[in-house]
Amino acid sequence: MATPVNDTYTVPAGQSINAGRSLSVAAPDATGGTVAQLLAGWSGTGFQLLTTLPDLPIYDASGHAGSAWDEGRQRLWIFGAETHGTAQTRNAIYCWDARDGLLKRQYAPDPCPGAYHISADGFLYADAANSRPWGMHAFRTLWFDAATKEVGVAYDAYDHALWTPPYDAPAIDIESRKCPFWYYNTVTGKWRKQDSPAITAYNRAGTGTASTRVPGDGWYRVNDAYIWHLSEDGTTRTVGNYSGKVPPLIQHFAHLVGRTIVQIGGYYDTPGSFLGSIHPLDDLAASRVLMVSSFPALAGWDVSNCWSASMPDGRIVFGAQQTGTGQIGAFILDWNKTTPTVTDTGHRLGITTSRTVDHYELKAAWSATHNCAIFITNRMGAGEKVFGLRI
């Protein structure tokens, strides 16, 4: 499959498809949203409500969906599901389009239970044709490949898989399930999977652990005493032990800054005590953990599940929830110094809803074009919302 040139994509048959500023073959089957402000017309700073979404019931169906940012076409691609029951499984791909502020569903979700099944060889499919994946918890594991115009997901087939569809063969235990990478082609609207024993082994490691892709080098997961690496071609998985530099974590996000992975927002035995960790890939022995207690600016704030995004200069902007008030504040972690610092930007997103005790967010993204962070949340008032944050 050829790499696009001049924003075109060549499919195996040789047909060139314009993949630039339109959805092309993958025309959306639904659009909508109440647009409060377009990014292109916003010149302010602080938090800005961009869109209220009518069509993506994140809390009920896609609360653990993931997102990946397409800077070239200014789209936030969304995939994933709760999978806590048939009412919470929604496998469709969506995108939020910054150019018109609308949410666009790329295909109708497969009905539940519908044709969801686990194949005799251990793969999880959402359709009878075995052409689409079951939308699992994906909010730590998505990426966008600008060269191939694909959304990739490291498919963890047992993370929070609390709903079990029919099996094609006698019951397959969780350890027998396959965990491929799945790729959604945003031009053709088709899924493909990449499978190997090494990929399955990589995706099984560290349930709830963020997956980070280093172009040309492969994928990394860091948690507890271990780092898992998968080669770029998906054929080799290696495991390193580096003496417990990180506590056992779930629900953290990982950002690649040069050759360093910066993790933030994890949750473990003591909620709210862990801020992040730093992992130089060329010197993992120098990895270090960052605790909330080390940063006076975070006194009284919970960072367990809030959004974060890597800024162009490598610093990490992140959200935190204020204990007792439900307010979301914006902070900046400057990790690349002898003594890392956290700065309170002073920006606040007030909340007046009872749904403030939970603040799961989809993964945020930084738009270089508009010099701001973009994130989607369902727990900042009625309905799902897209916000911008400019420092």
C-alpha atoms as one frame of an Amber mdcrd trajectory, in Angstrom:
protein
   0.000   0.000   0.000   1.688   3.178  -1.179   2.377   6.172   1.026   0.301
   9.217   0.015   2.009  11.987  -1.907   0.581  15.506  -2.190  -2.327  14.478
   0.016  -3.544  11.634  -2.167  -3.944   8.008  -1.264  -3.354   5.049  -3.579
  -5.359   1.911  -2.892  -3.943  -1.499  -3.946  -5.864  -1.445  -7.232  -4.102
   1.779  -8.151  -7.118   4.066  -7.918  -6.071   7.467  -6.621  -8.463   9.027
  -4.127  -8.327  12.628  -3.018  -7.832  12.413   0.735  -7.269  16.086   1.383
 -10.037  18.246   2.759 -13.030  15.952   2.227 -14.230  12.645   3.624 -14.173
  11.225   0.092 -15.270   7.580  -0.006 -15.918   7.474   3.727 -18.913   9.816
   3.590 -20.534  10.276   7.007 -23.985   8.846   7.557 -24.867  11.389  10.238
 -23.823  14.890  11.148 -24.896  17.205  13.894 -23.986  19.306  16.860 -24.715
  22.724  18.247 -21.748  24.866  17.301 -20.822  27.566  19.785 -17.568  28.682
  18.206 -15.421  27.606  15.268 -11.724  27.248  15.936 -10.967  29.300  12.862
 -12.861  32.247  14.314 -11.676  32.000  17.904  -8.911  34.388  18.931  -9.285
  34.305  22.713  -7.462  32.474  25.488  -8.654  30.159  28.242 -11.415  27.593
  27.840 -13.877  27.865  24.972 -16.915  25.668  24.335 -16.748  24.698  20.657
 -19.534  22.160  20.097 -22.238  20.383  22.048 -22.612  16.942  20.518 -26.010
  15.330  19.918 -24.977  12.019  18.488 -22.244  10.456  20.613 -23.588   9.127
  23.933 -20.137   8.910  25.477 -21.331   8.280  28.997 -23.723   5.468  28.083
 -21.861   3.771  25.259 -18.451   5.233  24.563 -17.183   6.431  27.920 -13.826
   4.761  27.385 -13.488   5.630  23.733 -10.172   7.007  22.503  -9.347   9.807
  20.130  -6.551  10.640  17.704  -5.861  14.002  16.084  -5.492  14.527  12.333
  -3.692  17.881  12.100  -3.665  17.984   8.300  -7.438  17.788   8.012  -8.275
  19.214  11.452 -10.268  16.215  12.647 -10.478  14.385  15.951 -11.139  10.703
  15.208 -12.999   8.744  17.909 -13.379   5.017  18.495 -14.164   2.746  21.432
 -16.842   1.700  23.895 -17.598   0.867  27.511 -18.340  -2.829  26.805 -20.022
  -3.213  30.183 -23.130  -4.647  28.523 -25.063  -4.664  25.269 -26.348  -1.141
  25.908 -22.802   0.145  26.222 -21.182  -1.231  23.093 -20.869   1.149  20.160
 -18.185   0.338  17.661 -18.621   3.077  15.063 -15.909   5.524  14.060 -16.750
   9.192  14.560 -14.881  12.359  13.854 -15.228  15.860  15.152 -14.422  18.219
  12.295 -12.877  21.494  13.445 -13.674  23.183  10.124 -17.442  23.135  10.657
 -17.597  22.137  14.333 -19.783  19.082  13.707 -19.606  15.476  14.766 -19.681
  13.034  11.839 -20.359   9.333  12.203 -18.573   7.303   9.548 -20.871   4.289
   9.550 -23.846   3.034  11.520 -22.879   1.167  14.696 -23.477  -2.566  14.567
 -26.562  -3.277  16.692 -26.070  -5.111  19.956 -25.965  -7.953  20.432 -26.402
  -8.273  16.647 -23.518 -10.051  14.967 -20.952  -9.486  17.713 -19.020 -12.688
  18.256 -15.690 -14.243  19.203 -14.321 -16.365  16.387 -13.084 -19.909  16.821
  -9.504 -18.631  16.599 -10.035 -15.996  19.290 -10.689 -12.721  17.432 -13.470
 -10.346  18.519 -15.648  -9.049  15.683 -18.644  -6.726  15.573 -20.086  -8.031
  12.291 -20.773 -11.359  10.600 -18.312 -10.563   7.794 -15.445 -10.232  10.300
 -14.590  -6.845   8.844 -14.889  -4.613  11.911 -13.516  -4.831  15.455 -15.503
  -4.904  18.634 -15.159  -1.423  20.168 -13.265  -2.102  23.392 -11.808   0.342
  25.915  -9.483   2.317  23.677  -8.925   5.686  25.328  -5.202   5.113  25.972
  -4.295   3.330  22.780  -5.252   5.245  19.609  -2.940   6.998  17.160  -3.266
   8.639  13.753  -0.842   7.892  10.925  -0.685  10.971   8.707   1.118   9.043
   5.943  -1.507   6.349   5.468  -4.502   8.381   6.732  -5.308   5.589   9.175
  -6.469   5.523  12.765  -4.663   2.722  14.612  -5.683   1.070  17.861  -3.740
  -1.310  20.101  -6.575  -3.737  20.701  -6.726  -5.050  24.249  -9.261  -7.864
  24.033  -9.752  -8.275  27.741  -9.504  -4.841  29.309 -12.936  -4.290  30.882
 -14.523  -6.812  28.494 -17.433  -7.339  30.849 -19.935  -8.241  28.158 -19.400
 -11.566  26.393 -20.907 -12.149  22.940 -21.500 -15.615  21.441 -18.532 -17.835
  20.697 -18.082 -19.563  17.348 -16.519 -22.532  19.150 -16.621 -23.867  22.709
 -15.907 -21.135  25.232 -12.551 -19.438  24.748 -11.071 -18.069  27.956  -9.659
 -14.583  28.034  -6.081 -15.779  27.718  -6.926 -17.451  24.405  -8.284 -14.321
  22.764  -6.275 -12.665  20.009  -5.280  -9.007  20.371  -4.348  -7.584  16.952
  -3.751  -4.010  15.915  -6.714  -2.642  13.968  -6.441   0.193  11.449  -9.316
   2.279  10.121  -8.647   3.867   6.717 -10.235   7.318   6.950 -10.333   7.578
   3.157 -11.844   4.260   2.116 -13.845   3.705   5.297 -12.473   0.177   5.708
 -10.890  -1.624   8.657  -7.912  -3.960   8.471  -6.129  -5.895  11.198  -2.461
  -6.669  11.732  -1.902  -9.827  13.724   1.076 -11.721  15.069   1.941 -13.542
  18.298   4.181 -10.599  19.199   1.331  -8.096  18.777  -1.023 -10.196  20.900
   1.656 -10.504  23.600   2.287  -6.745  23.501  -1.390  -5.851  23.721  -1.919
  -8.200  26.658   0.818  -6.637  28.749  -0.190  -4.186  31.428  -3.976  -3.992
  31.210  -4.995  -0.360  31.350  -1.564   0.808  30.228  -1.138   3.495  27.592
   0.427   2.531  24.273   2.870   4.933  22.634   4.051   4.687  19.037   7.547
   5.875  18.143   7.607   6.123  14.321  10.304   3.893  12.891  10.981   2.260
  16.243   7.682   0.659  17.206   5.422   0.769  20.241   6.029   1.077  23.987
   4.067   0.425  27.164   5.506   1.407  30.543   4.050   0.289  33.881   5.240
  -0.956  37.261   8.693  -2.576  36.879   8.392  -3.241  33.169   8.590  -1.696
  29.740   7.154  -3.604  26.798   8.414  -2.863  23.300   7.009  -4.059  19.981
   9.063  -3.686  16.816   7.724  -1.496  14.025   6.987  -4.511  11.823   5.070
  -6.214  14.628   7.248  -9.327  14.704   9.231  -8.958  17.934   8.202  -8.115
  21.479  10.785  -7.482  24.170  10.302  -6.891  27.898  12.635  -4.910  30.118
  12.699  -4.659  33.889  13.795  -1.339  35.323  13.177  -1.796  39.041   9.691
  -0.463  39.579  10.072   3.102  38.415   6.259   3.399  38.109   3.523   1.995
  40.367   0.943  -0.350  38.816  -1.299   2.062  36.920  -4.501   2.214  34.964
  -6.058   5.037  32.983  -2.973   7.143  32.358  -2.030   8.843  29.097   1.374
   8.745  27.433   2.950  11.470  25.313   5.987  11.054  23.093   8.313  14.064
  23.282  11.391  13.442  21.167  12.792  10.158  22.517  11.083  10.514  25.892
   7.720   9.120  26.980   5.933  11.370  29.464   2.992   9.724  31.233   0.376
  11.653  33.143  -2.875  11.214  35.016  -2.603   7.616  36.138  -4.650   6.020
  38.880  -3.627   3.339  41.334  -4.096   2.379  44.986  -4.056   5.932  46.331
  -6.369   7.977  44.073  -5.030  11.338  43.040  -1.515  10.869  44.428   0.261
  10.121  41.141   0.872  12.911  38.617   3.094  11.270  36.027   6.380   9.684
  35.068   9.276  10.382  32.695  11.002   7.686  30.612  13.993   8.536  28.385
  13.967   5.660  25.906  17.730   5.781  25.515  18.331   5.678  29.273  15.443
   3.976  31.027  17.432   3.769  34.245  16.924   7.540  34.467  13.133   7.123
  34.574  11.428   8.913  37.436   8.006   9.212  39.036   6.225  12.504  39.713
   3.851  12.647  42.692   1.165  15.283  43.166   2.547  16.071  46.609   5.740
  17.423  45.024   3.905  20.296  43.357   2.332  22.972  45.581   0.189  24.233
  42.693  -1.770  20.946  42.762  -2.782  21.039  46.428  -6.495  20.245  46.493
  -6.639  19.043  42.892  -7.261  15.548  41.511  -5.472  14.588  38.274  -6.542
  10.926  38.091  -8.470  10.897  34.817  -8.323  14.354  33.298  -7.172  15.199
  29.788  -3.632  16.153  28.783  -1.846  17.218  25.605   1.753  17.714  24.546
   2.533  21.307  23.572   4.939  22.177  20.715   7.764  22.949  23.151   7.379
  19.556  24.856   5.617  20.721  27.994   2.373  18.951  28.929  -0.840  20.895
  29.492  -3.338  18.994  31.583  -6.595  19.321  33.434  -7.298  18.661  37.100
 -10.504  18.636  39.111 -10.718  20.718  42.262 -11.775  18.731  45.286 -15.240
  19.727  46.491 -16.064  22.279  43.787 -16.017  20.288  40.557 -14.085  23.011
  38.767 -11.599  21.971  36.110  -8.355  23.880  36.093  -5.593  23.950  33.474
  -1.996  23.331  34.511   1.326  22.951  32.705   3.978  20.347  33.551   7.499
  21.376  32.582   9.179  18.002  33.031  12.446  18.507  31.144  14.511  20.071
  33.901  16.429  18.923  36.956  13.454  19.753  39.157  10.192  19.537  37.177
   7.592  22.230  37.811   3.833  22.549  37.569   2.343  25.947  36.803  -1.291
  26.901  37.324  -2.435  28.762  34.202  -5.326  30.323  36.117  -7.847  29.110
  33.536 -10.953  27.482  35.005 -13.905  25.643  33.545 -16.724  25.964  36.046
 -19.090  23.032  36.490 -22.608  23.197  37.914 -23.756  19.625  37.458 -24.011
  16.675  39.825 -21.852  14.608  37.441 -18.631  16.153  38.682 -17.299  13.273
  40.748 -16.290  11.414  37.585 -14.175  13.208  35.046 -13.047  10.697  32.497
 -11.921  12.472  29.368 -11.038  11.345  25.922  -7.434  11.924  25.032  -6.775
  15.562  24.260  -4.831  16.847  21.267  -2.826  19.953  20.471  -3.610  21.748
  17.232  -0.511  23.507  15.923  -2.689  25.273  13.363  -4.812  26.956  16.021
  -2.301  26.924  18.902  -4.647  25.303  21.368  -5.611  22.049  23.026  -8.829
  20.288  22.033 -10.647  17.754  24.192 -14.027  16.049  24.429 -15.799  15.432
  27.707 -19.182  14.157  28.776 -18.952  15.249  32.401 -19.016  19.013  32.313
 -22.743  19.580  32.151 -25.583  18.122  30.124 -24.506  16.484  26.908 -21.112
  15.749  25.413 -18.981  18.773  24.651 -15.870  19.731  22.701 -13.692  22.374
  24.353 -10.694  24.344  23.244  -8.021  25.671  25.582  -5.531  28.323  24.569
  -2.823  29.315  27.030
